[in-house]
XYZ file of C-alpha atoms in Angstrom:
736
model
C 98.481 24.653 128.449
C 95.480 26.912 128.744
C 94.926 29.287 125.792
C 94.155 32.844 126.910
C 90.957 34.343 125.517
C 91.005 37.967 124.309
C 88.593 40.266 126.059
C 88.002 42.129 122.756
C 85.275 40.481 120.697
C 85.841 39.772 117.032
C 83.796 41.482 114.325
C 81.729 38.335 113.952
C 80.962 38.295 117.683
C 79.857 41.962 117.825
C 76.110 42.533 117.754
C 74.747 44.142 114.579
C 73.206 47.034 116.560
C 76.580 47.916 118.123
C 78.294 48.077 114.729
C 75.531 50.216 113.311
C 75.804 52.554 116.304
C 79.571 52.858 115.857
C 79.119 53.555 112.165
C 76.514 56.235 112.898
C 78.758 57.817 115.534
C 81.679 57.919 113.096
C 79.500 59.552 110.433
C 78.092 62.054 112.910
C 81.587 62.883 114.160
C 82.785 63.481 110.591
C 79.728 65.633 109.859
C 80.202 67.604 113.079
C 83.901 68.121 112.343
C 83.072 69.246 108.808
C 80.413 71.597 110.154
C 82.864 73.135 112.625
C 85.485 73.613 109.895
C 82.920 75.171 107.588
C 81.690 77.611 110.219
C 85.267 78.480 111.242
C 86.197 79.110 107.606
C 83.085 81.210 107.024
C 83.809 83.228 110.157
C 87.418 83.763 109.054
C 86.311 84.936 105.592
C 83.776 87.272 107.179
C 86.374 88.694 109.536
C 88.870 89.266 106.724
C 86.190 90.897 104.592
C 85.217 93.227 107.434
C 88.874 94.130 108.059
C 89.370 94.975 104.382
C 86.234 97.141 104.354
C 87.260 98.905 107.556
C 90.766 99.479 106.227
C 89.394 100.963 102.998
C 87.049 103.210 104.936
C 89.836 104.265 107.299
C 92.165 105.039 104.398
C 89.437 107.028 102.649
C 88.759 109.144 105.740
C 92.444 109.705 106.502
C 93.301 110.623 102.934
C 90.380 113.021 102.702
C 91.599 114.748 105.863
C 95.191 114.799 104.597
C 94.114 116.208 101.262
C 92.003 118.862 102.908
C 94.874 120.031 105.106
C 94.872 121.188 108.672
C 92.535 124.057 107.910
C 89.688 121.632 107.244
C 89.754 120.618 110.904
C 89.391 124.197 112.132
C 85.640 124.518 112.568
C 85.915 128.159 113.582
C 86.709 129.304 110.039
C 83.263 130.161 108.811
C 84.389 131.900 105.633
C 86.305 128.936 104.201
C 83.985 126.978 101.848
C 83.526 123.256 102.371
C 82.099 120.470 100.286
C 79.052 120.395 102.526
C 78.261 124.031 101.836
C 78.659 123.443 98.097
C 76.289 120.497 97.847
C 73.450 121.238 95.468
C 69.855 119.962 95.602
C 69.325 116.495 94.103
C 69.594 116.546 90.327
C 71.776 119.644 90.313
C 75.442 119.600 89.389
C 77.980 119.714 92.217
C 80.497 121.473 89.961
C 80.949 125.212 90.265
C 81.511 127.409 87.203
C 85.301 127.045 87.183
C 85.182 123.275 87.667
C 82.601 122.970 84.901
C 84.784 125.052 82.578
C 87.721 122.752 83.258
C 85.494 119.686 82.709
C 84.511 121.024 79.270
C 88.169 121.367 78.315
C 88.913 117.829 79.525
C 85.995 116.572 77.426
C 87.362 118.341 74.340
C 90.823 116.903 75.002
C 89.580 113.322 75.423
C 87.314 113.668 72.393
C 90.355 114.286 70.203
C 92.263 111.401 71.796
C 89.537 108.747 71.473
C 88.809 109.764 67.867
C 92.455 109.300 66.923
C 93.145 112.936 66.150
C 96.421 114.742 66.813
C 96.858 115.159 70.584
C 95.858 118.719 71.497
C 97.814 120.933 73.865
C 96.224 120.379 77.276
C 98.076 123.374 78.753
C 96.453 125.730 76.253
C 93.027 124.188 76.824
C 93.272 124.569 80.600
C 94.772 128.064 80.374
C 91.618 129.320 78.647
C 89.715 128.658 81.880
C 91.743 131.311 83.729
C 89.356 134.159 84.436
C 90.299 137.532 83.021
C 89.839 139.237 86.372
C 91.900 136.642 88.295
C 95.528 137.520 87.655
C 96.819 134.818 89.997
C 95.226 132.007 87.957
C 96.380 133.559 84.678
C 99.911 133.787 86.075
C 99.716 130.201 87.318
C 98.952 128.845 83.847
C 101.539 131.110 82.227
C 104.046 129.601 84.653
C 102.930 126.041 83.882
C 103.130 126.689 80.151
C 106.635 128.156 80.504
C 108.013 125.374 82.706
C 106.604 122.530 80.588
C 107.935 123.956 77.327
C 111.123 121.901 77.513
C 112.758 119.483 75.110
C 112.581 116.102 76.822
C 115.306 113.507 76.488
C 114.206 109.887 75.901
C 114.068 107.890 79.144
C 112.248 104.890 80.566
C 110.509 106.843 83.335
C 109.780 110.369 84.520
C 112.441 110.297 87.260
C 115.238 109.674 84.758
C 113.913 112.487 82.587
C 113.646 114.894 85.494
C 117.086 114.020 86.884
C 118.921 114.390 83.559
C 121.227 117.423 83.464
C 119.865 118.614 80.104
C 116.271 118.764 81.376
C 117.255 120.415 84.677
C 119.216 123.089 82.782
C 116.092 123.611 80.653
C 113.926 123.972 83.769
C 116.243 126.625 85.231
C 116.420 128.482 81.915
C 112.613 128.470 81.577
C 112.157 129.646 85.174
C 114.602 132.506 84.658
C 112.831 133.561 81.474
C 109.493 133.582 83.283
C 110.853 135.658 86.184
C 112.578 138.084 83.804
C 109.517 138.568 81.602
C 107.328 138.974 84.667
C 109.659 141.657 86.051
C 109.795 143.436 82.706
C 105.993 143.553 82.642
C 106.095 144.989 86.165
C 108.506 147.756 85.089
C 106.322 148.561 82.078
C 103.217 148.885 84.253
C 105.139 151.048 86.737
C 106.478 153.354 84.027
C 103.211 153.725 82.112
C 101.387 154.288 85.375
C 103.702 157.223 86.193
C 104.616 158.694 82.806
C 105.199 162.212 84.098
C 107.695 161.099 86.729
C 109.250 158.436 84.490
C 110.131 160.900 81.699
C 110.100 158.093 79.134
C 111.837 159.136 75.973
C 114.544 158.284 73.503
C 114.813 155.077 71.513
C 112.389 152.400 72.764
C 114.095 149.489 74.473
C 115.007 147.935 77.780
C 117.719 150.482 78.542
C 115.302 153.407 78.271
C 112.646 151.445 80.170
C 115.059 150.790 83.064
C 116.249 154.395 83.100
C 112.622 155.612 83.307
C 111.857 152.989 85.949
C 114.746 154.252 88.087
C 113.335 157.774 87.814
C 110.322 156.432 89.738
C 111.898 153.771 91.940
C 114.979 155.291 93.510
C 117.556 152.541 94.099
C 118.962 151.853 97.515
C 121.565 154.295 98.774
C 124.923 153.680 97.106
C 127.595 155.621 98.976
C 130.780 156.465 97.099
C 129.677 155.731 93.538
C 133.227 154.700 92.670
C 132.280 153.721 89.124
C 130.174 156.769 88.343
C 126.735 157.203 86.826
C 125.017 156.836 83.472
C 122.395 159.503 82.724
C 122.084 160.340 86.393
C 121.739 156.793 87.713
C 124.359 154.514 89.322
C 125.923 152.374 86.598
C 125.691 149.096 88.530
C 122.000 149.672 89.343
C 121.196 150.098 85.621
C 123.231 146.977 84.731
C 121.430 144.952 87.411
C 117.918 146.017 86.345
C 118.685 145.367 82.658
C 119.813 141.868 83.627
C 116.767 141.481 85.861
C 114.566 142.219 82.843
C 116.441 139.531 80.920
C 118.097 141.845 78.398
C 121.861 141.273 78.434
C 122.251 143.403 75.284
C 120.835 146.396 77.147
C 123.186 145.663 80.062
C 126.104 145.506 77.570
C 125.033 148.885 76.255
C 125.475 150.313 79.760
C 128.827 148.536 80.143
C 130.050 150.124 76.912
C 128.985 153.594 78.077
C 130.954 153.218 81.342
C 133.720 150.801 80.226
C 136.583 153.046 81.348
C 135.407 152.842 84.982
C 134.708 149.079 84.965
C 138.178 147.581 84.380
C 138.127 143.938 83.202
C 134.404 143.600 83.748
C 133.588 144.351 80.070
C 135.658 141.375 78.882
C 134.161 139.074 81.464
C 130.596 140.222 80.756
C 131.036 139.760 76.993
C 132.070 136.147 77.578
C 129.134 135.623 79.967
C 126.636 137.108 77.508
C 127.814 134.966 74.571
C 128.171 131.700 76.526
C 125.675 128.937 75.787
C 124.345 128.483 79.311
C 125.341 131.848 80.812
C 128.433 130.263 82.278
C 131.982 131.595 82.211
C 134.871 129.288 81.452
C 136.481 127.817 84.601
C 139.586 130.038 84.174
C 137.564 133.240 83.802
C 135.224 132.259 86.618
C 138.180 131.762 88.940
C 139.473 135.243 88.017
C 136.088 136.822 88.765
C 135.817 135.000 92.103
C 139.367 135.968 93.067
C 138.662 139.593 92.206
C 135.412 139.452 94.180
C 137.077 138.032 97.304
C 139.950 140.544 97.199
C 138.163 143.729 96.226
C 134.365 143.419 96.312
C 133.251 141.261 99.235
C 132.977 144.317 101.491
C 132.102 146.783 98.711
C 129.477 149.339 99.659
C 127.624 149.095 96.306
C 125.098 146.218 96.679
C 124.245 146.243 92.950
C 127.903 145.752 91.990
C 128.276 142.850 94.426
C 125.063 141.255 93.129
C 126.089 141.508 89.454
C 129.498 139.937 90.184
C 127.874 137.147 92.231
C 125.604 136.367 89.295
C 128.163 136.181 86.478
C 130.844 134.539 88.637
C 128.502 132.460 90.826
C 130.286 133.883 93.864
C 129.378 133.906 97.527
C 126.278 131.674 97.368
C 125.620 132.256 101.080
C 124.856 135.974 100.501
C 121.158 136.560 99.761
C 121.740 140.239 98.743
C 118.617 141.291 100.584
C 119.311 145.013 99.921
C 118.665 144.404 96.220
C 116.675 141.130 96.104
C 114.083 142.185 98.661
C 111.189 140.295 97.018
C 110.766 136.509 96.801
C 110.797 136.614 92.975
C 114.082 138.564 93.033
C 115.581 136.061 95.460
C 114.507 133.144 93.239
C 115.947 134.814 90.148
C 119.275 135.519 91.883
C 119.684 131.975 93.241
C 118.615 130.269 89.997
C 121.322 132.307 88.237
C 123.841 130.881 90.699
C 122.779 127.226 90.311
C 125.678 125.152 89.036
C 125.404 121.981 86.904
C 129.087 121.428 86.093
C 130.149 118.631 88.428
C 133.770 118.950 87.267
C 133.995 122.543 88.451
C 137.185 123.399 90.327
C 135.258 125.398 92.936
C 134.918 123.995 96.445
C 131.597 122.264 97.306
C 130.675 125.029 99.746
C 130.976 127.552 96.884
C 128.660 125.588 94.587
C 124.855 125.670 94.650
C 123.168 122.711 92.948
C 119.499 122.614 91.988
C 118.900 119.777 94.453
C 120.427 121.823 97.294
C 118.313 124.841 96.409
C 115.145 122.715 96.248
C 115.850 121.193 99.657
C 116.520 124.632 101.098
C 113.175 125.991 99.917
C 111.087 122.923 100.791
C 112.611 121.828 104.088
C 114.825 124.582 105.516
C 112.435 127.450 104.800
C 109.135 125.607 104.308
C 105.583 126.904 104.347
C 105.877 128.987 107.496
C 108.598 131.155 105.970
C 106.442 132.127 102.978
C 103.227 132.906 104.902
C 101.206 130.469 102.807
C 97.873 131.311 104.420
C 98.066 134.879 103.132
C 99.869 134.183 99.838
C 99.270 130.602 98.647
C 100.193 131.423 95.050
C 103.598 132.724 96.121
C 104.651 129.422 97.693
C 103.267 127.535 94.684
C 105.415 129.750 92.477
C 108.502 129.123 94.617
C 108.067 125.352 94.372
C 106.973 125.193 90.752
C 109.734 127.433 89.361
C 112.322 125.305 91.128
C 110.906 122.178 89.398
C 109.274 120.819 92.579
C 106.045 120.222 90.699
C 104.594 117.510 92.929
C 105.063 119.470 96.159
C 103.540 122.548 94.499
C 100.466 120.597 93.335
C 99.953 118.879 96.704
C 100.226 122.227 98.493
C 97.688 123.930 96.210
C 95.333 120.939 96.436
C 94.979 121.444 100.190
C 93.163 124.745 99.653
C 89.666 123.854 98.532
C 89.015 126.853 96.307
C 92.282 126.138 94.458
C 91.847 122.367 94.293
C 90.558 122.236 90.736
C 93.580 124.221 89.470
C 95.994 121.855 91.233
C 94.326 118.792 89.707
C 94.537 120.144 86.168
C 98.173 121.151 86.579
C 98.801 117.543 87.621
C 96.920 116.303 84.541
C 99.096 118.458 82.283
C 102.315 117.112 83.806
C 100.942 113.566 83.732
C 100.170 113.776 80.023
C 103.633 115.208 79.322
C 105.182 112.333 81.341
C 106.837 114.842 83.655
C 104.953 113.866 86.804
C 106.701 111.757 89.443
C 104.006 109.307 90.572
C 103.913 107.209 93.737
C 104.760 103.575 93.130
C 101.843 102.370 95.312
C 98.211 103.468 95.533
C 98.282 103.363 99.343
C 100.977 106.067 99.597
C 100.162 109.486 101.004
C 99.280 112.276 98.612
C 102.896 113.500 98.718
C 105.669 111.086 99.622
C 109.394 110.477 99.418
C 110.498 107.013 98.334
C 113.680 105.164 99.118
C 116.335 105.642 96.464
C 115.021 109.029 95.311
C 117.196 112.181 95.555
C 116.738 114.043 98.881
C 114.528 116.877 97.609
C 112.436 114.633 95.332
C 108.786 114.102 96.171
C 106.241 111.867 94.473
C 102.539 112.552 93.978
C 99.840 109.911 94.412
C 98.183 110.887 91.149
C 95.434 108.266 91.300
C 94.365 109.332 94.777
C 94.493 113.009 93.781
C 92.100 112.352 90.915
C 89.768 110.169 92.980
C 89.612 112.709 95.813
C 88.725 115.427 93.309
C 86.015 113.465 91.498
C 84.436 112.218 94.717
C 82.733 115.581 95.107
C 80.736 115.323 91.892
C 80.765 111.690 90.744
C 77.230 111.089 92.046
C 75.744 114.187 90.376
C 78.003 114.418 87.307
C 79.060 110.867 86.401
C 79.772 111.795 82.776
C 82.334 114.368 83.847
C 83.888 111.990 86.383
C 84.260 109.377 83.649
C 86.253 111.841 81.548
C 88.766 112.245 84.379
C 88.983 108.497 85.019
C 89.981 108.007 81.372
C 93.409 109.402 82.274
C 93.921 106.268 84.417
C 93.450 103.839 81.534
C 97.104 102.699 81.671
C 97.475 102.805 85.469
C 97.345 99.666 87.627
C 97.009 99.133 91.367
C 99.189 96.892 93.541
C 97.135 93.824 92.508
C 97.594 94.625 88.821
C 93.989 95.746 88.396
C 93.360 98.436 85.787
C 92.472 101.651 87.615
C 90.161 102.880 84.851
C 88.060 99.703 85.174
C 88.090 99.971 88.951
C 87.073 103.630 89.020
C 84.355 103.130 86.405
C 82.889 100.212 88.345
C 82.832 102.229 91.580
C 81.357 105.215 89.717
C 78.534 103.138 88.243
C 77.745 101.483 91.569
C 77.731 104.818 93.440
C 75.765 106.809 90.846
C 73.479 103.878 89.807
C 73.591 105.307 86.257
C 73.891 101.828 84.724
C 72.032 102.537 81.492
C 73.576 105.934 80.844
C 77.185 104.850 81.393
C 77.246 101.199 80.309
C 74.367 101.070 77.850
C 70.971 99.431 77.851
C 69.601 96.136 76.563
C 66.699 96.626 74.150
C 63.708 94.286 73.941
C 65.118 92.573 70.861
C 68.361 91.760 72.689
C 70.456 94.434 70.998
C 72.549 96.778 73.152
C 72.020 100.516 73.138
C 75.508 102.097 73.558
C 76.385 104.028 76.709
C 78.930 106.719 77.466
C 81.627 104.079 78.009
C 81.483 103.119 74.320
C 83.203 106.380 73.491
C 86.337 105.267 75.332
C 86.654 101.650 74.201
C 85.363 99.349 71.490
C 85.385 96.269 73.682
C 82.983 97.123 76.480
C 82.522 93.568 77.777
C 85.492 93.620 80.207
C 84.257 96.859 81.778
C 80.641 95.695 82.039
C 81.737 92.335 83.455
C 83.926 94.146 85.979
C 81.060 96.373 87.135
C 78.763 93.353 87.287
C 81.324 91.505 89.416
C 81.586 94.451 91.818
C 77.793 94.725 92.021
C 77.552 90.998 92.737
C 80.189 91.218 95.477
C 78.178 94.009 97.108
C 75.011 91.903 97.053
C 73.334 93.919 94.267
C 72.236 90.752 92.467
C 69.442 92.319 90.415
C 71.728 95.024 88.994
C 74.502 92.469 88.482
C 72.152 90.168 86.548
C 71.172 93.017 84.206
C 74.830 93.900 83.683
C 75.856 90.313 82.957
C 72.945 90.199 80.517
C 74.345 93.334 78.902
C 77.743 91.648 78.622
C 76.176 88.508 77.053
C 77.226 86.346 80.012
C 74.151 84.099 80.026
C 75.388 81.629 82.649
C 75.932 84.369 85.245
C 72.537 85.899 84.378
C 70.659 82.712 85.193
C 72.869 81.960 88.205
C 71.968 85.310 89.778
C 68.329 85.108 88.713
C 68.123 81.786 90.552
C 69.417 83.485 93.710
C 66.897 86.300 93.287
C 63.900 84.094 92.483
C 64.433 81.468 95.177
C 63.384 83.625 98.175
C 60.208 84.937 96.457
C 58.903 81.722 94.842
C 56.245 81.031 97.483
C 55.258 84.655 98.119
C 51.887 86.065 97.108
C 52.149 88.118 93.899
C 50.927 91.674 94.197
C 51.135 94.579 91.743
C 54.515 96.395 91.965
C 55.787 93.856 94.497
C 59.326 92.559 94.567
C 58.168 89.146 93.347
C 56.152 90.622 90.489
C 59.126 92.663 89.258
C 61.525 89.723 89.418
C 58.992 87.387 87.807
C 58.483 89.744 84.868
C 62.243 90.163 84.526
C 62.770 86.381 84.563
C 60.026 85.741 81.993
C 61.490 88.378 79.661
C 64.923 86.749 79.947
C 63.484 83.272 79.341
C 61.544 84.370 76.254
C 64.560 86.203 74.794
C 66.952 83.339 75.454
C 64.505 80.906 73.840
C 63.909 83.144 70.810
C 67.644 83.734 70.274
C 68.659 80.149 70.995
C 70.951 81.124 73.868
C 72.119 78.038 75.743
C 73.572 77.842 79.246
C 74.979 75.233 81.615
C 72.456 72.459 82.244
C 72.171 72.615 86.082
C 71.756 76.404 86.098
C 69.346 76.297 83.172
C 67.122 73.558 84.641
C 67.020 75.279 88.039
C 65.948 78.563 86.422
C 63.037 77.076 84.487
C 61.978 74.908 87.442
C 61.819 78.035 89.616
C 59.640 79.731 86.992
C 57.321 76.716 87.013
C 57.158 76.785 90.815
C 56.280 80.488 90.693
C 53.406 79.619 88.350
C 52.373 76.816 90.717
C 52.239 79.143 93.730
C 50.458 81.876 91.762
C 47.691 79.412 90.896
C 47.678 78.103 94.468
C 47.364 81.570 96.035
C 44.680 82.480 93.491
C 42.591 79.505 94.705
C 42.935 77.519 91.478
C 43.904 74.359 93.325
C 43.117 71.955 90.505
C 45.362 73.819 88.068
C 48.036 74.072 90.756
C 47.759 70.319 91.381
C 48.182 69.592 87.657
C 51.362 71.710 87.614
C 52.956 70.024 90.652
C 52.011 66.637 89.229
C 53.736 67.446 85.918
C 56.858 68.817 87.609
C 57.462 65.448 89.340
C 59.175 67.261 92.187
C 57.304 65.452 94.991
C 55.807 61.928 94.905
C 52.041 61.615 94.644
C 52.160 57.854 94.942
C 53.994 55.526 97.303
C 55.711 53.731 94.414
C 57.493 56.954 93.335
C 58.854 57.934 96.752
C 62.271 56.301 96.319
C 62.614 57.740 92.816
C 61.752 61.296 93.942
C 64.126 61.041 96.931
C 66.960 60.000 94.595
C 66.127 62.828 92.176
C 65.966 65.347 95.002
C 69.652 64.802 95.783
C 70.544 66.461 92.470
C 68.458 69.599 92.960
C 70.227 72.892 93.691
C 69.942 74.771 96.979
C 67.609 77.304 95.333
C 65.069 74.491 94.799
C 65.683 72.791 98.152
C 65.122 76.095 99.927
C 61.481 76.025 98.753
C 60.810 72.383 99.610
C 58.921 73.064 102.860
C 56.528 75.488 101.166
C 56.015 73.135 98.209
C 55.172 70.235 100.555
C 52.789 72.346 102.642
C 51.059 73.787 99.570
C 50.698 70.329 97.978
C 49.388 68.808 101.218
C 46.972 71.700 101.607
C 45.701 71.088 98.072
C 45.119 67.411 98.896
C 43.378 68.347 102.155
C 41.181 70.894 100.362
C 40.242 68.295 97.719
C 39.508 65.815 100.529
C 37.200 68.266 102.331
C 35.508 69.133 99.064
C 34.930 65.437 98.416
C 33.390 64.942 101.882
C 31.161 67.985 101.586
C 29.925 67.056 98.108
C 26.421 65.666 97.446
C 25.783 61.980 98.167
C 26.390 59.243 95.649
C 24.413 59.274 92.405
C 24.195 56.892 89.468
C 26.633 59.096 87.614
C 28.894 59.207 90.646
C 28.575 55.933 92.550
C 29.821 55.301 96.073
C 32.716 53.182 94.791
C 34.123 56.156 92.825
C 33.928 58.377 95.887
C 35.633 55.750 98.038
C 38.406 55.258 95.450
C 39.039 58.978 95.284
C 39.072 59.178 99.090
C 41.606 56.368 99.289
C 43.737 57.978 96.572
C 43.931 61.317 98.384
C 44.943 59.647 101.655
C 47.563 57.588 99.818
C 48.993 60.710 98.206
C 49.166 62.426 101.601
C 51.011 59.427 103.094
C 53.471 59.527 100.163
C 54.243 63.160 100.956
C 54.805 62.349 104.639
C 57.122 59.465 103.731
C 59.014 61.643 101.244
C 59.444 64.430 103.824
C 60.972 61.949 106.251
C 63.337 60.332 103.761
C 64.905 63.290 101.930
C 68.431 64.307 103.030
C 67.266 67.811 103.894
C 66.230 69.100 107.287
C 62.780 70.672 107.183
C 61.499 72.674 110.128
C 59.630 70.988 112.954
C 56.640 73.206 112.275
C 56.497 72.000 108.669
C 56.518 68.366 109.707
C 53.887 68.989 112.369
C 51.525 70.697 109.933
C 52.016 67.965 107.328
C 51.205 65.257 109.848
C 48.250 67.235 111.196
C 46.617 67.538 107.770
C 47.366 63.886 106.951
C 45.712 62.815 110.236
C 42.631 64.929 109.502
C 42.221 63.026 106.249
C 41.874 59.653 108.053
């Protein structure tokens, strides 16, 4: 039987060269595969980073356009101011007088907060900014003060507070009081502006004021006058205007004077006047509505129909345009008809809820109905008095000259915990979220504040910081504190590192910055800004900031990155290398004096780089002997064949910052040897003091040192450039 021989040789039969080749191929394949994975991973990280940056830039542009409104895209409007037209020369504030006045009030408010004093009234502080000659702004803050003067019920969030029946009743009551007081002021101005025609007289009061007002402003034609007159004016007109001025006692006075003509109305009105929320009992309300449907629906007296519709909440579809011909009158009438009693026996179509009224104003009518371009304050009033605060703020914010007022109204509501905020920072300025009531809108408060401060954060960083302090308890979708994030971006953009974060003195103590006013523990903020600066490649600024935050390891780590590229450069006054060298020496001296210790690899790399800088400074200055002594002491490269293996082994443990400078170190060292060799050859011939044997020994030593460098360059696991190797070999050859 013949035994078959395998065609595959055993390991023992394989030649040694073949095995070595296979081993090398396997290693090269693994290295190549690792290289491909590394490059693919780096490319993926770069792509993701670029996508994030592009997305942030896109969002910033889109949100700026959204916040500016459609008018900002109309380049034909030359009269409308823009941020570009408001930019001041460098060093000048970008804030106008009104914005600066608001900023002063915000500073005063925050000053009280950070010092632990009783929280001041932000509404009153902001209201003082309203210019005396700008009635619209004064009215705006009077409205804000009125609507925020409500007793809040405890709740876990603003939505629960805002949706509670007690708070909504308070909002409606406050809005009615504002509209009534505003109308009373209007009647006073009308009467005192026409005293002769008004014939004001008698006992002062609302009744006499209304009577005099009607002498000037003739009411609409009331044919029939079934219920007579009081002092020459239709009784229902006087009752309506007394109610419109918010004085039910004056209206009752008129009712008493004409009670014989009014039937059961006196009884019903007495109950209405003395009710807690101006609401008749269900039984009485049904009687009033029944009487209205049977006898008054087609009545020719519009004032009588309006008064009945108010006290009985009748006929909510009728806008009573003959009487309520102004937007404020319409608001007052409808707010009087808003119903909160969900157990009411009236049919749904006969009930007007606050949510329905809000939806009607915001969606059914909308901006076009109220001619917002001509009367922006009117639409703000409509939204704000119906407790649609967020929509009102977002609308006002779109008009640039009114932007600062909108922001500070938002701040007031935010501090009172009345503002409905977006749940995510990426939401639009005004948004509706799933699960919210139909007419509810949320405001992206963080974006509103950041859009506002963007105009002046580079010229007025102190003021911007005051606004960012309101975000101290806000977090983004990643859980990052928005105050820290905004401060870091502010410092990076403005480059006011010392002013905002403080400054490190020569003795190592920290001079406080503006940020110290807002927090005792400044290290997290400084570390955050340093991290952002580092991620943006601002290593020098980041190193100073980490130094400020007493993070010694990060200081030296970044200094190593900064020093490595400039080690071999020629030092020149005011050069990049000179500045970094001085900075590094100051850090080294301070760390040594204060006994600050760091991680060993980072520490050794830092001081080795400083020594290499000294070596190259001596080399470039022509002090080759001193330079040679330094490189000999550093033991970085072998200057004898017996130390080659040892230096190669040591080189494996050096950091990339040191390895990066290897080629220049080798070339400089070889050049020193070559220069010493030429100097030896050009020196005077042998003398008794300097015999030929000494010269020959020195010549042999220099050539041996050069060969050690060549051997070292070929053995180290680091790829030097072909040009470096060629120059090394060329100089070594010239020495033979």
